[in-house]
Amino acid sequence: MGLLDGKKGLILNIANDRSLAWHIGISAIAQGAKCGFGYLPIPRAERRVRNAMEEGNFAREWLFPCDVTKDEDITSFFTAAHAQFGTIDFLVHCLAFANREYLQIGKFISTPRDVFAQALDISAYSLVALSRAAAPLMPHGGSIIALTYLGSDMAVPGYNVMGVAKAALESASRYLAMELGPKKIRVNTISAGPVRTLSAMAIDGVDEMFDHVRRKSPLKRNIDGDDVGNTAVYLLSDLSSGVTGDKVFVDCGYNRVGV
Ligand code: NAD
C-alpha cells in the first residue's frame, strides 16, 4: 500500500536528474501516484528531461512543455493535463528564476526593475496562475505545494532578489490556502536546505552555504533530494489532511539554531 495510491498530480518543472521536481516525482511514484511533468521549452530541454526521466525509471509518465511567463502555455498545459488525467489530486510548484548577474554578494541594491519583476513573475506569481488553472481539476479537493528557501525570512548573502520572490511565494501560498480551503484544497510550502541543482549553482557563495549547514545544523549534514521527496509525499498525502497555509522546513534543523 502506497501513501499516494490512486492519486494523480502534476509536477512543474523538471530540468534534469538533479531537479527537486525529479526527486519529488520519484518519491511520489514510489508511493503509488500517477504523475505528469512540465519542462521549460528551451532548445534541447525535452531530450535532456526525457533522459532524466529514463534515468529515474519513469520515462513513460506524461510530459508537456510550460513556460509560466506565458498565459497561453499555462492554458495549453492544463488543457492537455485535463485530457490526459481528467481530475487531479495534487500540484507541485517547483520552479524559480532570477537573473544570475544579480545573485551576487553585494549586488541586491543594484537590482533593476525588470530583473526584480521577472524574478517575482516566474518564481511567485506563477503559483497563483498555476493554482487557478489546477483548482477546477480538483473537484474533490487536493494538495498544492511550492518549494521555498530560508532566504525569504532572513537576508542570506547572494540570495538577493530570489529571497524577496520567495517571501512573495510564501505569502501567496497563505492567501491561496485561505481561498481554496472551502474547496478542500490545501496549500503548503516546503522550505528546503541547499541541494546541488542547476538553480542552486547560480547563487554566489553556495559552496560556503553547504559547508556552513553541514557544520551548524543539528543533524550535521546537508539534505538530499530524498529528504525533500519524503516530506512532499507527506504533504501531498492524506497524512497531512489538517495542514494548510503552512511551511515545513526540510533543512536538517538549520533554521532553528543560532550561532
Ligand atoms: P532546477 O534548476 O532543477 O529547477 C528550476 C526549474 O525552474 C527548472 O526546471 C526550470 O526550467 C524552471 N523554470 C525556470 N524558468 C521557468 C519559466 N519561465 N517557466 C517554467 N519553468 C521555469 O533547480 P531546483 O533547485 O530543483 O529548483 C526547484 C525549486 O526548488 C525552486 O523553486 C527553487 O527555488 C527551490 N529550492 C531549491 C533549493 C536548492 O538548494 N536547490 C533550496 C530551496 C528551494
Short mmCIF file of C-alpha atoms and ligand atoms in Angstrom, two decimals:
data_model
loop_
_atom_site.label_atom_id
_atom_site.label_comp_id
_atom_site.label_asym_id
_atom_site.label_seq_id
_atom_site.Cartn_x
_atom_site.Cartn_y
_atom_site.Cartn_z
CA MET A 1 0.00 0.00 0.00
CA GLY A 2 1.45 3.34 -1.07
CA LEU A 3 0.64 6.62 0.65
CA LEU A 4 -0.39 8.11 -2.72
CA ASP A 5 -2.18 5.07 -4.18
CA GLY A 6 -4.92 6.21 -6.55
CA LYS A 7 -3.75 9.84 -6.60
CA LYS A 8 -2.80 11.80 -9.74
CA GLY A 9 -0.85 15.02 -9.87
CA LEU A 10 1.26 17.49 -11.82
CA ILE A 11 4.85 18.49 -11.06
CA LEU A 12 6.36 21.58 -12.73
CA ASN A 13 9.20 21.74 -13.79
CA ILE A 14 11.99 19.21 -14.35
CA ALA A 15 15.30 20.46 -15.80
CA ASN A 16 17.47 17.37 -15.20
CA ASP A 17 18.05 14.45 -12.82
CA ARG A 18 19.18 16.80 -10.04
CA SER A 19 15.98 18.87 -10.05
CA LEU A 20 13.95 18.73 -6.86
CA ALA A 21 10.97 18.08 -9.18
CA TRP A 22 12.73 14.88 -10.31
CA HIS A 23 13.24 13.74 -6.70
CA ILE A 24 9.66 14.58 -5.73
CA GLY A 25 8.44 12.69 -8.81
CA ILE A 26 10.41 9.58 -7.87
CA SER A 27 9.10 9.67 -4.28
CA ALA A 28 5.50 10.27 -5.37
CA ILE A 29 5.57 7.49 -7.98
CA ALA A 30 7.16 5.09 -5.45
CA GLN A 31 4.15 5.76 -3.19
CA GLY A 32 1.69 4.88 -5.94
CA ALA A 33 0.96 8.27 -7.57
CA LYS A 34 0.43 8.80 -11.28
CA CYS A 35 2.37 11.94 -12.22
CA GLY A 36 2.52 14.38 -15.12
CA PHE A 37 5.54 16.64 -15.51
CA GLY A 38 6.33 20.02 -17.01
CA TYR A 39 9.51 21.35 -18.58
CA LEU A 40 10.61 24.75 -19.84
CA PRO A 41 10.62 24.64 -23.67
CA ILE A 42 14.13 25.83 -24.46
CA PRO A 43 16.44 24.20 -27.07
CA ARG A 44 17.33 20.56 -26.28
CA ALA A 45 15.36 20.64 -23.00
CA GLU A 46 12.88 17.92 -23.93
CA ARG A 47 15.64 15.41 -24.78
CA ARG A 48 17.51 16.22 -21.55
CA VAL A 49 14.37 15.87 -19.45
CA ARG A 50 13.34 12.62 -21.15
CA ASN A 51 16.82 11.23 -20.43
CA ALA A 52 16.46 12.26 -16.79
CA MET A 53 13.06 10.55 -16.60
CA GLU A 54 14.56 7.42 -18.10
CA GLU A 55 17.35 7.60 -15.52
CA GLY A 56 14.68 7.67 -12.78
CA ASN A 57 12.70 4.81 -14.39
CA PHE A 58 9.66 6.97 -15.05
CA ALA A 59 10.16 7.65 -18.77
CA ARG A 60 6.56 6.60 -19.52
CA GLU A 61 4.99 9.35 -17.40
CA TRP A 62 3.28 12.27 -19.15
CA LEU A 63 5.49 15.27 -20.07
CA PHE A 64 4.39 18.61 -21.51
CA PRO A 65 6.07 22.00 -22.06
CA CYS A 66 5.19 25.03 -19.91
CA ASP A 67 6.79 28.46 -19.72
CA VAL A 68 4.98 30.13 -16.81
CA THR A 69 5.61 33.63 -18.21
CA LYS A 70 3.13 32.76 -21.00
CA ASP A 71 -0.57 32.52 -20.13
CA GLU A 72 -1.17 30.51 -23.30
CA ASP A 73 1.41 27.90 -22.18
CA ILE A 74 -0.36 27.53 -18.82
CA THR A 75 -3.71 27.14 -20.57
CA SER A 76 -2.44 24.52 -23.01
CA PHE A 77 -0.60 22.65 -20.22
CA PHE A 78 -3.76 22.29 -18.13
CA THR A 79 -5.99 21.58 -21.15
CA ALA A 80 -3.66 18.74 -22.09
CA ALA A 81 -3.44 17.56 -18.45
CA HIS A 82 -7.24 17.51 -18.23
CA ALA A 83 -7.42 15.40 -21.40
CA GLN A 84 -4.76 13.04 -20.02
CA PHE A 85 -5.81 12.70 -16.37
CA GLY A 86 -9.38 14.01 -16.07
CA THR A 87 -9.16 15.19 -12.48
CA ILE A 88 -6.02 15.56 -10.35
CA ASP A 89 -5.26 15.38 -6.63
CA PHE A 90 -2.08 17.44 -6.36
CA LEU A 91 0.08 20.15 -7.89
CA VAL A 92 3.78 20.69 -7.14
CA HIS A 93 5.25 24.14 -7.90
CA CYS A 94 8.96 23.50 -8.18
CA LEU A 95 10.39 26.28 -10.34
CA ALA A 96 12.07 29.65 -9.99
CA PHE A 97 14.25 32.05 -11.91
CA ALA A 98 16.28 35.22 -11.31
CA ASN A 99 18.97 36.79 -13.47
CA ARG A 100 22.17 35.28 -12.01
CA GLU A 101 24.10 38.51 -12.57
CA TYR A 102 22.22 39.92 -9.56
CA LEU A 103 22.56 36.80 -7.39
CA GLN A 104 25.96 38.02 -6.31
CA ILE A 105 27.04 39.14 -2.89
CA GLY A 106 26.72 42.91 -2.55
CA LYS A 107 24.52 43.38 -5.63
CA PHE A 108 20.98 43.34 -4.24
CA ILE A 109 20.77 47.14 -4.16
CA SER A 110 21.62 47.22 -7.89
CA THR A 111 18.66 45.02 -8.90
CA PRO A 112 16.97 46.75 -11.86
CA ARG A 113 13.18 46.99 -12.07
CA ASP A 114 12.91 44.46 -14.92
CA VAL A 115 15.11 41.87 -13.14
CA PHE A 116 13.03 42.27 -9.96
CA ALA A 117 9.74 41.97 -11.86
CA GLN A 118 10.92 38.90 -13.80
CA ALA A 119 12.02 37.08 -10.62
CA LEU A 120 8.69 37.82 -8.91
CA ASP A 121 6.70 36.86 -12.02
CA ILE A 122 8.37 33.49 -12.63
CA SER A 123 9.05 32.50 -9.03
CA ALA A 124 5.96 33.78 -7.18
CA TYR A 125 3.09 34.92 -9.43
CA SER A 126 3.31 31.58 -11.23
CA LEU A 127 1.97 29.83 -8.10
CA VAL A 128 -1.19 31.93 -8.32
CA ALA A 129 -1.59 31.28 -12.06
CA LEU A 130 -0.91 27.52 -11.78
CA SER A 131 -3.21 27.14 -8.75
CA ARG A 132 -6.01 28.96 -10.60
CA ALA A 133 -5.63 26.57 -13.53
CA ALA A 134 -5.32 23.47 -11.31
CA ALA A 135 -8.24 24.12 -8.93
CA PRO A 136 -11.01 23.24 -11.45
CA LEU A 137 -9.28 19.86 -11.96
CA MET A 138 -9.57 19.17 -8.20
CA PRO A 139 -13.36 18.87 -7.71
CA HIS A 140 -12.92 16.60 -4.68
CA GLY A 141 -10.14 18.68 -3.08
CA GLY A 142 -6.41 18.34 -3.33
CA SER A 143 -2.98 19.40 -2.17
CA ILE A 144 -0.73 22.10 -3.65
CA ILE A 145 2.87 22.53 -2.55
CA ALA A 146 5.59 25.02 -3.52
CA LEU A 147 9.33 24.99 -2.86
CA THR A 148 10.89 27.85 -0.93
CA TYR A 149 14.09 28.70 0.96
CA LEU A 150 15.17 30.35 4.22
CA GLY A 151 16.30 33.43 2.24
CA SER A 152 12.66 34.59 2.45
CA ASP A 153 12.88 35.03 6.24
CA MET A 154 16.50 36.11 6.54
CA ALA A 155 18.95 38.06 4.40
CA VAL A 156 21.15 35.26 3.02
CA PRO A 157 24.25 36.56 1.19
CA GLY A 158 23.87 36.04 -2.58
CA TYR A 159 20.18 35.02 -2.47
CA ASN A 160 19.12 38.63 -3.02
CA VAL A 161 16.05 39.20 -5.21
CA MET A 162 15.23 35.49 -5.01
CA GLY A 163 14.71 35.93 -1.25
CA VAL A 164 12.16 38.66 -1.97
CA ALA A 165 10.46 36.41 -4.53
CA LYS A 166 10.32 33.52 -2.03
CA ALA A 167 8.72 35.82 0.59
CA ALA A 168 6.05 36.66 -2.01
CA LEU A 169 5.64 32.98 -2.90
CA GLU A 170 5.10 32.03 0.76
CA SER A 171 2.62 34.85 1.31
CA ALA A 172 0.77 33.86 -1.87
CA SER A 173 0.54 30.28 -0.59
CA ARG A 174 -1.24 31.50 2.57
CA TYR A 175 -3.79 33.58 0.62
CA LEU A 176 -4.38 30.64 -1.72
CA ALA A 177 -4.82 28.34 1.31
CA MET A 178 -7.46 30.70 2.69
CA GLU A 179 -9.40 30.96 -0.59
CA LEU A 180 -9.10 27.32 -1.67
CA GLY A 181 -9.75 25.83 1.80
CA PRO A 182 -13.55 25.74 1.32
CA LYS A 183 -12.93 23.62 -1.81
CA LYS A 184 -10.87 21.20 0.35
CA ILE A 185 -7.70 22.21 -1.46
CA ARG A 186 -4.71 22.59 0.87
CA VAL A 187 -1.70 24.81 0.03
CA ASN A 188 1.65 24.49 1.80
CA THR A 189 5.32 25.23 1.20
CA ILE A 190 8.49 23.23 1.81
CA SER A 191 11.50 25.32 2.82
CA ALA A 192 14.39 23.16 1.66
CA GLY A 193 18.02 23.49 2.67
CA PRO A 194 20.57 23.85 -0.13
CA VAL A 195 20.79 20.99 -2.67
CA ARG A 196 23.20 20.95 -5.64
CA THR A 197 20.83 21.65 -8.53
CA LEU A 198 21.21 23.84 -11.61
CA SER A 199 19.38 26.73 -9.89
CA ALA A 200 21.36 26.46 -6.64
CA MET A 201 24.65 26.65 -8.50
CA ALA A 202 23.68 30.13 -9.79
CA ILE A 203 23.95 31.53 -6.26
CA ASP A 204 27.16 33.30 -5.31
CA GLY A 205 28.77 31.68 -2.25
CA VAL A 206 26.74 28.45 -2.47
CA ASP A 207 29.76 26.28 -1.51
CA GLU A 208 30.12 28.19 1.76
CA MET A 209 26.40 27.62 2.34
CA PHE A 210 26.82 23.83 2.09
CA ASP A 211 29.80 23.91 4.41
CA HIS A 212 28.01 26.11 6.94
CA VAL A 213 24.88 23.92 7.03
CA ARG A 214 26.98 20.78 7.50
CA ARG A 215 28.81 22.29 10.45
CA LYS A 216 25.96 24.18 12.15
CA SER A 217 22.79 22.13 11.56
CA PRO A 218 21.61 19.84 14.37
CA LEU A 219 21.85 16.80 12.06
CA LYS A 220 25.40 17.80 10.94
CA ARG A 221 24.72 17.21 7.27
CA ASN A 222 23.15 18.77 4.20
CA ILE A 223 19.83 17.48 2.95
CA ASP A 224 19.42 15.47 -0.22
CA GLY A 225 16.64 15.20 -2.76
CA ASP A 226 15.06 12.23 -0.96
CA ASP A 227 14.58 14.32 2.19
CA VAL A 228 12.51 16.76 0.13
CA GLY A 229 10.70 13.96 -1.73
CA ASN A 230 9.66 12.28 1.54
CA THR A 231 8.20 15.48 3.00
CA ALA A 232 6.47 16.21 -0.30
CA VAL A 233 4.78 12.78 -0.09
CA TYR A 234 3.55 13.62 3.42
CA LEU A 235 2.11 16.98 2.30
CA LEU A 236 0.54 15.50 -0.86
CA SER A 237 -0.97 12.57 1.02
CA ASP A 238 -3.94 12.33 3.39
CA LEU A 239 -1.49 12.07 6.31
CA SER A 240 -1.40 15.90 6.28
CA SER A 241 -5.19 16.28 5.90
CA GLY A 242 -5.38 19.00 8.59
CA VAL A 243 -2.35 21.00 7.43
CA THR A 244 -2.71 24.07 5.19
CA GLY A 245 -1.20 27.55 4.83
CA ASP A 246 1.91 26.17 6.49
CA LYS A 247 5.63 25.97 5.79
CA VAL A 248 7.63 22.85 6.59
CA PHE A 249 11.41 23.20 6.90
CA VAL A 250 13.49 20.36 5.44
CA ASP A 251 16.94 21.63 6.32
CA CYS A 252 18.33 19.27 8.99
CA GLY A 253 17.16 21.82 11.57
CA TYR A 254 19.49 24.58 10.35
CA ASN A 255 16.83 27.32 10.63
CA ARG A 256 16.37 26.57 14.34
CA VAL A 257 19.90 27.18 15.60
CA GLY A 258 21.62 30.43 16.46
CA VAL A 259 25.36 30.88 16.23
P1 NAD B 1 16.23 23.34 -11.07
O1 NAD B 1 17.10 24.29 -11.84
O2 NAD B 1 16.39 21.92 -11.33
O3 NAD B 1 14.70 23.71 -11.25
C1 NAD B 1 14.24 25.02 -11.55
C2 NAD B 1 13.17 24.84 -12.59
O4 NAD B 1 12.57 26.11 -12.89
C3 NAD B 1 13.73 24.30 -13.92
O5 NAD B 1 13.01 23.16 -14.32
C4 NAD B 1 13.49 25.44 -14.87
O6 NAD B 1 13.24 25.02 -16.20
C5 NAD B 1 12.26 26.07 -14.25
N1 NAD B 1 11.96 27.39 -14.81
C6 NAD B 1 12.77 28.48 -14.86
N2 NAD B 1 12.14 29.48 -15.54
C7 NAD B 1 10.90 28.99 -15.88
C8 NAD B 1 9.79 29.51 -16.60
N3 NAD B 1 9.81 30.74 -17.13
N4 NAD B 1 8.70 28.73 -16.76
C9 NAD B 1 8.68 27.47 -16.27
N5 NAD B 1 9.70 26.91 -15.61
C10 NAD B 1 10.80 27.67 -15.42
O7 NAD B 1 16.52 23.71 -9.53
P2 NAD B 1 15.78 23.23 -8.21
O8 NAD B 1 16.74 23.54 -7.13
O9 NAD B 1 15.26 21.86 -8.36
O10 NAD B 1 14.58 24.26 -8.07
C11 NAD B 1 13.24 23.86 -7.86
C12 NAD B 1 12.60 24.74 -6.77
O11 NAD B 1 13.21 24.45 -5.53
C13 NAD B 1 12.78 26.23 -7.00
O12 NAD B 1 11.60 26.90 -6.60
C14 NAD B 1 13.91 26.57 -6.05
O13 NAD B 1 13.93 27.93 -5.67
C15 NAD B 1 13.54 25.67 -4.90
N6 NAD B 1 14.58 25.44 -3.89
C16 NAD B 1 15.79 24.92 -4.26
C17 NAD B 1 16.77 24.74 -3.31
C18 NAD B 1 18.13 24.19 -3.69
O14 NAD B 1 19.07 24.37 -2.92
N7 NAD B 1 18.27 23.55 -4.82
C19 NAD B 1 16.53 25.07 -1.96
C20 NAD B 1 15.28 25.58 -1.62
C21 NAD B 1 14.31 25.76 -2.59
#
